[in-house]
Amino acid sequence: MAKAIMIQGTMSGSGKSLLTAALCRIFHQDGYRVAPFKSQNMALNSFITKEGLEMGRAQVMQAEAAGIEPSVLMNPILLKPTTDCGSQVIVNGKPMATMSAREYFRQKRDLLPVIQASFDELSAQNDIIVMEGAGSPAEINLKQDDIVNMGMAKLAHAPVLLVGDIDRGGVFASLYGTVALLEPDERRLIRGLIINKFRGDETLLTPGYPMLEKLTQIPVLGSIPMMPLDLEEEDSVSDRLETPSKDGILKLAVIRLPRISNFTDFHALERIDGVSVTYVTQPNEVANPDAILLPGSKNTINDLMWMRQNGLEAWIKKQADQETPVIGICGGYQMLGEWIHDPDHQEAGGSIRGLGLLPITTTFYSEKMRTQTTGIVSNLEGMFATLSGKQVVGYQIHQGRTVGTKEEAHPFLSLSDGTLDGCVEGSVLGTYLHGLFDSTDFCQAFLSMLLVRKGLSQTTLSALDYHAEKERQYDLLADTVRKHLDIHQIYSILWEGVDVCKD
């Protein structure tokens, strides 16, 4: 069975996911078979494995860093929020139920056998498991029947490294306070403290190390600087949704829906020099955009009503009338149609009028489509003609079934299973395929189309090899962490393990 080590944080956003990915990459570089594991993840950014199972994208990113295929074993429970107090519960990659937070809290301990089975199977296949906690282990109101932080560490006999975010301030207090709120048997599991996102002169920081070590009786393993990385993030609290976009030759506006999901669809565009991607919540936040991108949503009907109420619907329709390209993906595609029907109350229930920009109608069913696929762009005319024939690779994940409302509705893709996907009319395009812009040839054709519309040369901008760039980012992450943390001590902590029964 594999040796396990766990990354926990003093709070959400402290850097657990990236540090887990860094250790996965380091152990992989050092020749070990390594896999990530997070027993329970809450995120709206999800991924479909080659088996057609759903998992959180953070563990996909970590699996890529480890050089292995993503597996649902790495994330046996995924919670996808549908409201402020409720989530769809995905177990072993398949939807189990939609529950309120209170209902899930009462039942979550029943899922321990699922977690144990996934961890054991993953452990049997690898030398090292790098585990990630969720939120903070010191959330004393939620510690009962914990299955994701200290409860999981005990289950896996895993030593814990606790990371704090200095960029938010008060890092010594947050590290000490977290340790102080733990039970004695939980404190013994913490074998190292890490300070993350440091800026400035480290000689001003290090005098605090011995004082913190004296208070906690736990060694400080180092501080990781703020890194110029651009790796995927897993949920809608991502800083990238708040950060003003860089200036660019091309200006793309992404509608920041309240329940936005899979905004990772646009990461490949964000990384291109000369392309400005801005997440907007109000009309005209981006003046004269070169394209509008309408992303997926975990609550399509409510997010459509939100756009209708704040004026974004009218703004999008006006831009489409002016022949600004509008591209909808998954829930965004559904919104672009004439009607959305929800007879079985998968979301809000009833029917709602769509934006009316595509001749389609969507009906929600309980069964969720989950599949990886490839496609070829149809022979298109007009604005999108230069996209014709491009191959794309991605995945579908949706509960809606969409049909055309007129015979001349033009499909966007021919898929590898022989079916058709999406719809194109005028300056509006919709598809269920996530990962569209990750395909370099398609992304380049899309940029060229927008450049020509502005009277610029098609060669002004070049799409990145997205997959090669991610590999470079993982190596940079690993190199930085090797430089600033005591990796030899981390190996010692890993091999020594813990005795959870020790007094």
XYZ file of C-alpha atoms in Angstrom:
503
model
C 0.000 0.000 0.000
C 1.140 3.531 -0.733
C 2.527 5.967 1.791
C 0.255 8.981 2.263
C 0.838 12.619 3.130
C -1.852 15.288 3.461
C -2.035 19.019 2.756
C -4.476 20.952 4.915
C -4.974 24.725 5.091
C -5.896 27.358 7.611
C -8.687 28.521 5.306
C -10.126 28.135 1.831
C -7.828 29.555 -0.821
C -4.656 29.059 1.207
C -3.017 27.135 -1.619
C -3.809 23.498 -0.783
C -4.608 22.493 -4.354
C -1.429 23.939 -5.849
C 0.817 22.598 -3.104
C -0.747 19.155 -3.576
C -0.023 19.444 -7.302
C 3.548 20.557 -6.548
C 4.242 17.500 -4.377
C 2.639 15.235 -6.992
C 4.992 16.682 -9.601
C 8.057 16.460 -7.349
C 7.429 12.824 -6.396
C 6.700 12.013 -10.068
C 9.955 13.676 -11.145
C 11.767 11.610 -8.511
C 10.505 8.378 -10.054
C 7.594 7.442 -7.786
C 4.117 6.360 -8.811
C 2.033 9.104 -7.215
C -1.635 10.073 -7.239
C -3.714 12.861 -5.660
C -6.738 12.226 -3.457
C -9.501 14.422 -2.035
C -12.301 12.527 -0.337
C -14.865 15.316 -0.711
C -14.649 18.302 -3.012
C -17.083 21.174 -3.461
C -16.744 22.831 -6.852
C -18.687 23.830 -9.935
C -15.737 23.135 -12.239
C -15.866 19.429 -13.018
C -14.422 17.002 -15.542
C -15.528 13.805 -17.248
C -13.139 10.856 -17.195
C -12.695 8.470 -20.116
C -15.174 6.143 -18.340
C -17.809 8.887 -18.388
C -17.564 9.659 -14.646
C -17.583 13.139 -13.074
C -14.869 14.486 -10.769
C -13.480 17.808 -9.555
C -11.048 19.620 -11.834
C -8.554 20.283 -9.038
C -7.809 16.569 -8.848
C -7.576 16.467 -12.658
C -4.943 19.208 -12.502
C -3.080 17.293 -9.779
C -3.256 14.066 -11.801
C -1.750 15.886 -14.771
C 1.052 17.103 -12.508
C 1.595 13.482 -11.429
C 1.739 12.363 -15.061
C -1.248 10.022 -14.829
C -4.769 9.693 -16.202
C -7.451 11.322 -14.000
C -9.601 8.784 -12.158
C -12.763 9.217 -10.125
C -10.950 7.264 -7.381
C -9.080 10.522 -6.722
C -12.321 12.354 -5.828
C -15.047 9.909 -4.733
C -17.446 12.626 -3.507
C -18.106 15.841 -5.430
C -20.591 18.454 -4.224
C -21.898 20.822 -6.906
C -23.800 23.740 -5.327
C -27.194 24.407 -6.878
C -28.328 27.011 -4.306
C -26.761 28.754 -1.330
C -27.868 25.874 0.904
C -28.004 22.862 -1.404
C -25.812 20.768 -3.691
C -25.973 17.938 -6.158
C -24.069 15.061 -4.566
C -21.890 13.098 -6.988
C -20.655 9.744 -5.626
C -18.115 7.665 -7.546
C -18.659 9.931 -10.528
C -22.452 9.574 -10.711
C -25.235 11.808 -9.338
C -26.712 10.377 -6.138
C -29.150 13.112 -5.058
C -29.606 16.832 -4.569
C -29.508 17.617 -0.856
C -29.623 20.556 1.487
C -26.479 21.171 3.510
C -28.225 19.857 6.625
C -29.371 16.674 4.873
C -25.876 15.987 3.571
C -24.280 16.658 6.956
C -26.583 14.053 8.516
C -25.773 11.432 5.896
C -22.132 12.042 4.975
C -20.715 9.490 7.420
C -22.613 6.804 5.517
C -20.245 7.526 2.626
C -17.141 6.485 4.578
C -17.080 2.987 2.974
C -17.064 4.656 -0.466
C -14.158 6.871 0.542
C -12.242 3.976 2.112
C -12.704 1.775 -0.968
C -11.519 4.511 -3.341
C -8.492 5.312 -1.200
C -7.542 1.644 -0.805
C -7.780 0.959 -4.537
C -5.757 4.058 -5.389
C -3.229 3.192 -2.692
C -2.735 -0.296 -4.111
C -1.825 1.191 -7.490
C 0.744 3.757 -6.314
C 3.792 4.385 -4.137
C 2.628 7.725 -2.716
C -0.779 9.377 -2.251
C -0.830 13.163 -1.795
C -4.095 14.033 -0.089
C -5.828 17.411 0.042
C -8.150 18.641 2.771
C -10.997 21.121 2.383
C -11.465 24.520 3.991
C -9.912 24.354 7.459
C -9.607 21.481 9.960
C -10.426 23.969 12.747
C -14.039 24.562 11.725
C -15.199 23.362 15.134
C -18.880 23.654 14.235
C -18.429 21.091 11.440
C -15.854 18.701 12.909
C -18.326 16.044 13.957
C -18.035 13.048 11.612
C -15.350 14.806 9.540
C -14.483 12.858 6.377
C -12.231 15.308 4.560
C -9.667 16.822 6.979
C -8.406 15.198 10.202
C -10.942 12.390 9.926
C -9.466 11.472 6.540
C -5.888 11.856 7.799
C -6.637 9.363 10.582
C -8.300 6.992 8.163
C -5.218 7.039 5.901
C -2.617 7.219 8.712
C -1.295 10.307 6.931
C 0.965 12.988 8.404
C -0.355 16.500 7.738
C 1.388 19.603 6.423
C -0.566 22.753 7.367
C -0.350 25.710 4.967
C -1.281 29.339 5.697
C -1.760 32.240 3.278
C 0.386 35.220 4.282
C -1.033 37.365 1.474
C -4.285 37.733 3.444
C -2.415 38.806 6.575
C -2.149 37.289 10.036
C -0.460 34.091 8.892
C 1.225 33.360 12.244
C -2.070 33.813 14.067
C -3.955 31.644 11.581
C -1.399 28.826 11.780
C -1.200 28.962 15.591
C -4.956 29.386 15.994
C -5.686 26.415 13.748
C -3.331 24.186 15.726
C -4.730 25.468 19.043
C -8.319 24.611 18.076
C -7.478 21.001 17.277
C -7.788 18.082 19.666
C -4.480 16.665 21.007
C -4.663 13.573 18.776
C -5.235 15.840 15.760
C -2.327 18.132 16.618
C -0.001 15.146 16.663
C -0.828 14.512 13.004
C 0.541 17.906 11.934
C 4.229 17.414 11.150
C 5.069 20.658 9.351
C 3.908 24.257 8.858
C 4.172 26.079 5.523
C 3.726 29.775 4.727
C 2.370 30.426 1.244
C 2.152 33.404 -1.156
C 4.970 35.429 0.426
C 6.130 38.690 -1.147
C 9.167 40.708 -0.144
C 12.317 40.190 1.920
C 12.274 36.746 3.539
C 14.813 37.817 6.184
C 12.013 39.880 7.732
C 9.817 36.779 7.932
C 12.156 34.087 9.234
C 12.605 35.535 12.777
C 9.004 34.482 13.391
C 9.732 30.829 12.647
C 11.312 29.836 15.995
C 8.602 31.682 17.913
C 5.874 29.836 16.012
C 7.718 26.535 16.433
C 7.982 27.101 20.178
C 4.260 27.840 20.446
C 3.120 24.895 18.315
C 5.956 22.382 18.778
C 5.792 21.875 14.989
C 8.625 22.733 12.560
C 8.256 25.406 9.880
C 9.263 23.836 6.558
C 9.665 27.130 4.691
C 7.761 29.824 2.813
C 6.651 29.649 -0.803
C 6.751 32.931 -2.734
C 3.881 34.288 -4.755
C 4.365 32.496 -8.068
C 3.629 33.757 -11.589
C 1.627 30.629 -12.384
C -1.560 30.235 -14.379
C -2.978 26.837 -13.485
C -6.624 25.883 -13.284
C -8.635 26.811 -10.220
C -11.646 24.890 -9.109
C -14.469 27.207 -8.167
C -16.111 30.566 -8.634
C -14.234 32.277 -5.791
C -11.206 32.208 -8.070
C -9.225 35.440 -8.067
C -9.167 35.377 -11.861
C -12.881 36.244 -11.916
C -12.175 39.407 -9.912
C -8.915 40.560 -11.506
C -9.265 43.290 -14.151
C -8.197 41.915 -17.491
C -4.982 42.934 -19.194
C -5.150 45.163 -22.250
C -5.429 43.252 -25.479
C -5.850 43.553 -29.218
C -8.922 41.364 -28.840
C -11.448 41.989 -26.043
C -13.543 39.025 -24.926
C -16.376 39.372 -22.411
C -17.325 36.276 -20.373
C -20.652 36.529 -18.563
C -19.962 35.834 -14.878
C -23.109 33.946 -13.959
C -23.940 33.541 -10.249
C -23.662 29.739 -10.639
C -20.946 29.778 -13.288
C -19.443 26.357 -13.908
C -16.456 25.141 -15.904
C -15.034 28.615 -16.491
C -11.837 26.652 -17.153
C -13.212 26.515 -20.717
C -11.613 29.947 -21.223
C -8.178 29.425 -19.652
C -6.538 28.764 -23.016
C -7.770 32.157 -24.251
C -6.653 33.950 -21.077
C -3.071 32.779 -21.554
C -2.640 34.300 -25.004
C -0.716 37.567 -25.147
C -2.868 40.183 -26.829
C -6.184 38.640 -25.754
C -8.127 40.339 -22.959
C -10.660 38.120 -21.132
C -12.921 39.938 -18.657
C -15.639 38.341 -16.506
C -18.589 40.750 -16.475
C -21.719 41.078 -14.358
C -23.160 44.259 -15.897
C -23.817 45.479 -19.448
C -21.060 47.492 -21.115
C -18.307 46.537 -18.634
C -16.395 45.762 -21.817
C -17.052 48.405 -24.437
C -17.442 47.022 -27.953
C -16.316 43.447 -27.197
C -14.916 41.388 -30.057
C -16.877 38.383 -28.761
C -19.206 37.483 -25.893
C -18.780 34.094 -24.217
C -21.671 32.611 -22.257
C -20.384 29.835 -19.957
C -21.949 26.823 -18.285
C -24.173 27.085 -15.215
C -25.256 24.730 -12.425
C -28.614 26.531 -12.332
C -29.368 27.579 -15.888
C -32.900 28.846 -15.293
C -32.066 31.051 -12.303
C -28.952 32.402 -14.017
C -31.018 33.218 -17.112
C -33.491 35.108 -14.907
C -30.558 36.958 -13.302
C -29.330 38.085 -16.748
C -32.836 39.174 -17.648
C -33.169 41.264 -14.490
C -29.820 43.063 -14.654
C -29.914 43.982 -18.334
C -27.302 41.538 -19.609
C -29.849 39.699 -21.759
C -30.801 42.886 -23.622
C -27.116 43.806 -23.997
C -26.196 40.417 -25.447
C -29.102 40.551 -27.917
C -28.111 44.064 -28.977
C -24.514 42.942 -29.515
C -25.721 39.965 -31.565
C -27.858 42.307 -33.710
C -24.643 44.241 -34.382
C -23.021 40.930 -35.487
C -20.753 40.597 -32.474
C -19.955 36.876 -32.181
C -21.792 35.253 -29.235
C -20.654 31.773 -28.172
C -22.544 29.729 -25.587
C -21.202 26.551 -23.994
C -23.418 24.009 -22.198
C -25.782 26.063 -19.992
C -24.851 29.131 -22.025
C -25.881 27.265 -25.184
C -29.234 26.367 -23.619
C -29.862 30.015 -22.689
C -29.352 31.120 -26.298
C -32.353 29.090 -27.455
C -36.065 29.871 -27.628
C -37.282 27.899 -24.610
C -36.028 25.875 -21.646
C -38.445 23.332 -20.134
C -37.991 21.714 -16.721
C -41.006 19.402 -16.267
C -39.407 17.252 -13.546
C -38.036 20.133 -11.454
C -34.365 19.346 -12.046
C -33.846 23.069 -11.348
C -36.610 25.616 -10.760
C -39.315 23.745 -12.672
C -41.696 25.043 -15.333
C -40.676 26.692 -18.590
C -38.795 29.881 -19.361
C -38.218 31.822 -22.545
C -34.587 31.890 -23.694
C -32.695 34.679 -25.441
C -34.143 33.541 -28.780
C -30.845 33.833 -30.628
C -30.741 30.183 -31.757
C -33.611 28.070 -33.188
C -33.452 25.430 -30.438
C -35.374 24.354 -27.370
C -34.052 22.450 -24.336
C -35.770 20.078 -21.914
C -34.180 18.973 -18.640
C -34.235 15.292 -17.652
C -32.931 13.462 -14.597
C -30.331 11.477 -16.533
C -27.045 13.342 -16.980
C -25.000 13.116 -20.174
C -21.361 12.407 -19.229
C -18.885 11.599 -21.967
C -15.534 12.482 -23.473
C -15.680 13.021 -27.210
C -14.048 14.436 -30.314
C -15.742 16.372 -33.088
C -15.278 18.017 -36.443
C -16.703 21.493 -37.047
C -19.433 21.359 -39.679
C -19.175 23.074 -43.052
C -20.231 26.519 -41.869
C -21.055 29.628 -43.836
C -20.764 33.305 -43.063
C -18.863 34.615 -40.045
C -17.792 31.208 -38.701
C -16.791 29.699 -42.084
C -13.065 29.670 -41.213
C -13.795 27.264 -38.337
C -15.086 24.607 -40.744
C -13.311 21.266 -40.607
C -11.350 21.962 -37.425
C -11.067 19.047 -35.014
C -11.913 19.584 -31.351
C -11.533 17.379 -28.287
C -13.506 17.780 -25.068
C -16.305 16.423 -22.932
C -20.029 16.839 -22.351
C -21.753 17.080 -18.987
C -25.390 18.193 -18.956
C -28.949 17.174 -18.102
C -30.610 19.078 -20.923
C -31.589 17.582 -24.284
C -31.628 20.185 -27.028
C -33.425 19.965 -30.382
C -33.773 22.326 -33.324
C -37.040 24.128 -33.881
C -36.676 24.504 -37.633
C -35.334 22.229 -40.359
C -32.633 24.641 -41.503
C -31.040 24.876 -38.035
C -27.335 24.319 -38.732
C -25.402 22.008 -36.386
C -21.977 23.083 -35.137
C -20.187 19.733 -34.732
C -20.212 16.201 -36.070
C -19.181 14.033 -33.108
C -17.175 10.832 -33.137
C -20.225 8.765 -32.136
C -22.065 9.887 -35.281
C -24.334 12.412 -33.555
C -24.532 16.155 -34.141
C -23.968 18.863 -31.531
C -24.699 22.529 -31.219
C -26.221 25.127 -33.466
C -25.006 28.097 -35.504
C -27.079 30.992 -36.797
C -25.642 34.304 -37.980
C -23.190 35.576 -35.365
C -24.388 33.144 -32.662
C -22.900 29.720 -31.922
C -23.756 27.204 -29.227
C -22.337 23.835 -28.203
C -22.350 21.315 -25.363
C -18.623 20.619 -25.789
C -16.422 21.745 -22.896
C -12.740 22.330 -23.661
C -13.432 23.812 -27.073
C -10.600 26.356 -26.964
C -8.068 23.853 -25.587
C -7.723 22.525 -29.167
C -4.944 24.684 -30.598
C -6.042 24.620 -34.269
C -9.609 25.574 -33.407
C -8.467 28.291 -31.016
C -6.156 29.756 -33.675
C -8.959 29.732 -36.250
C -11.246 31.507 -33.777
C -8.649 34.212 -33.088
C -7.987 34.643 -36.804
C -11.709 35.104 -37.439
C -11.898 37.876 -34.839
C -8.744 39.569 -36.136
C -10.030 39.622 -39.716
C -13.256 41.209 -38.485
C -11.123 44.027 -37.033
C -9.160 44.442 -40.253
C -6.005 42.951 -38.716
C -3.681 40.268 -40.018
C -4.582 36.699 -39.096
C -1.005 36.217 -37.889
C -1.144 39.068 -35.350
C -1.833 36.584 -32.517
C -0.955 32.927 -32.106
C -2.727 30.355 -29.960
C -0.609 28.493 -27.420
C -0.041 24.769 -27.327
C -2.202 24.614 -24.212
C -1.091 21.171 -23.083
C 2.627 21.904 -23.513
C 2.187 25.173 -21.608
C 0.538 23.347 -18.708
C 3.477 20.934 -18.511
C 5.845 23.892 -18.325
C 3.759 25.394 -15.541
C 3.826 22.168 -13.512
C 7.613 22.012 -13.793
C 7.923 25.652 -12.724
C 5.656 24.957 -9.737
C 7.746 21.972 -8.682
C 11.048 23.828 -9.124
C 9.828 26.725 -6.973
C 8.564 24.491 -4.171
C 11.799 22.442 -4.196
C 13.764 25.662 -3.807
C 11.746 27.106 -0.918
C 10.641 24.079 1.136
C 12.717 21.450 2.942
C 11.890 18.565 0.607
C 14.263 16.191 2.421
C 12.308 16.779 5.628
C 9.029 16.270 3.764
C 10.309 12.904 2.544
C 11.278 12.015 6.127
C 7.787 12.958 7.326
C 6.248 10.877 4.529
C 8.282 7.715 5.158
C 7.922 7.953 8.933
C 4.125 8.167 8.747
C 2.017 8.495 11.883
C 0.553 6.254 14.534
C -2.986 7.523 15.030
C -3.375 5.473 18.196
C -0.307 6.936 19.881
C -0.984 8.711 23.229
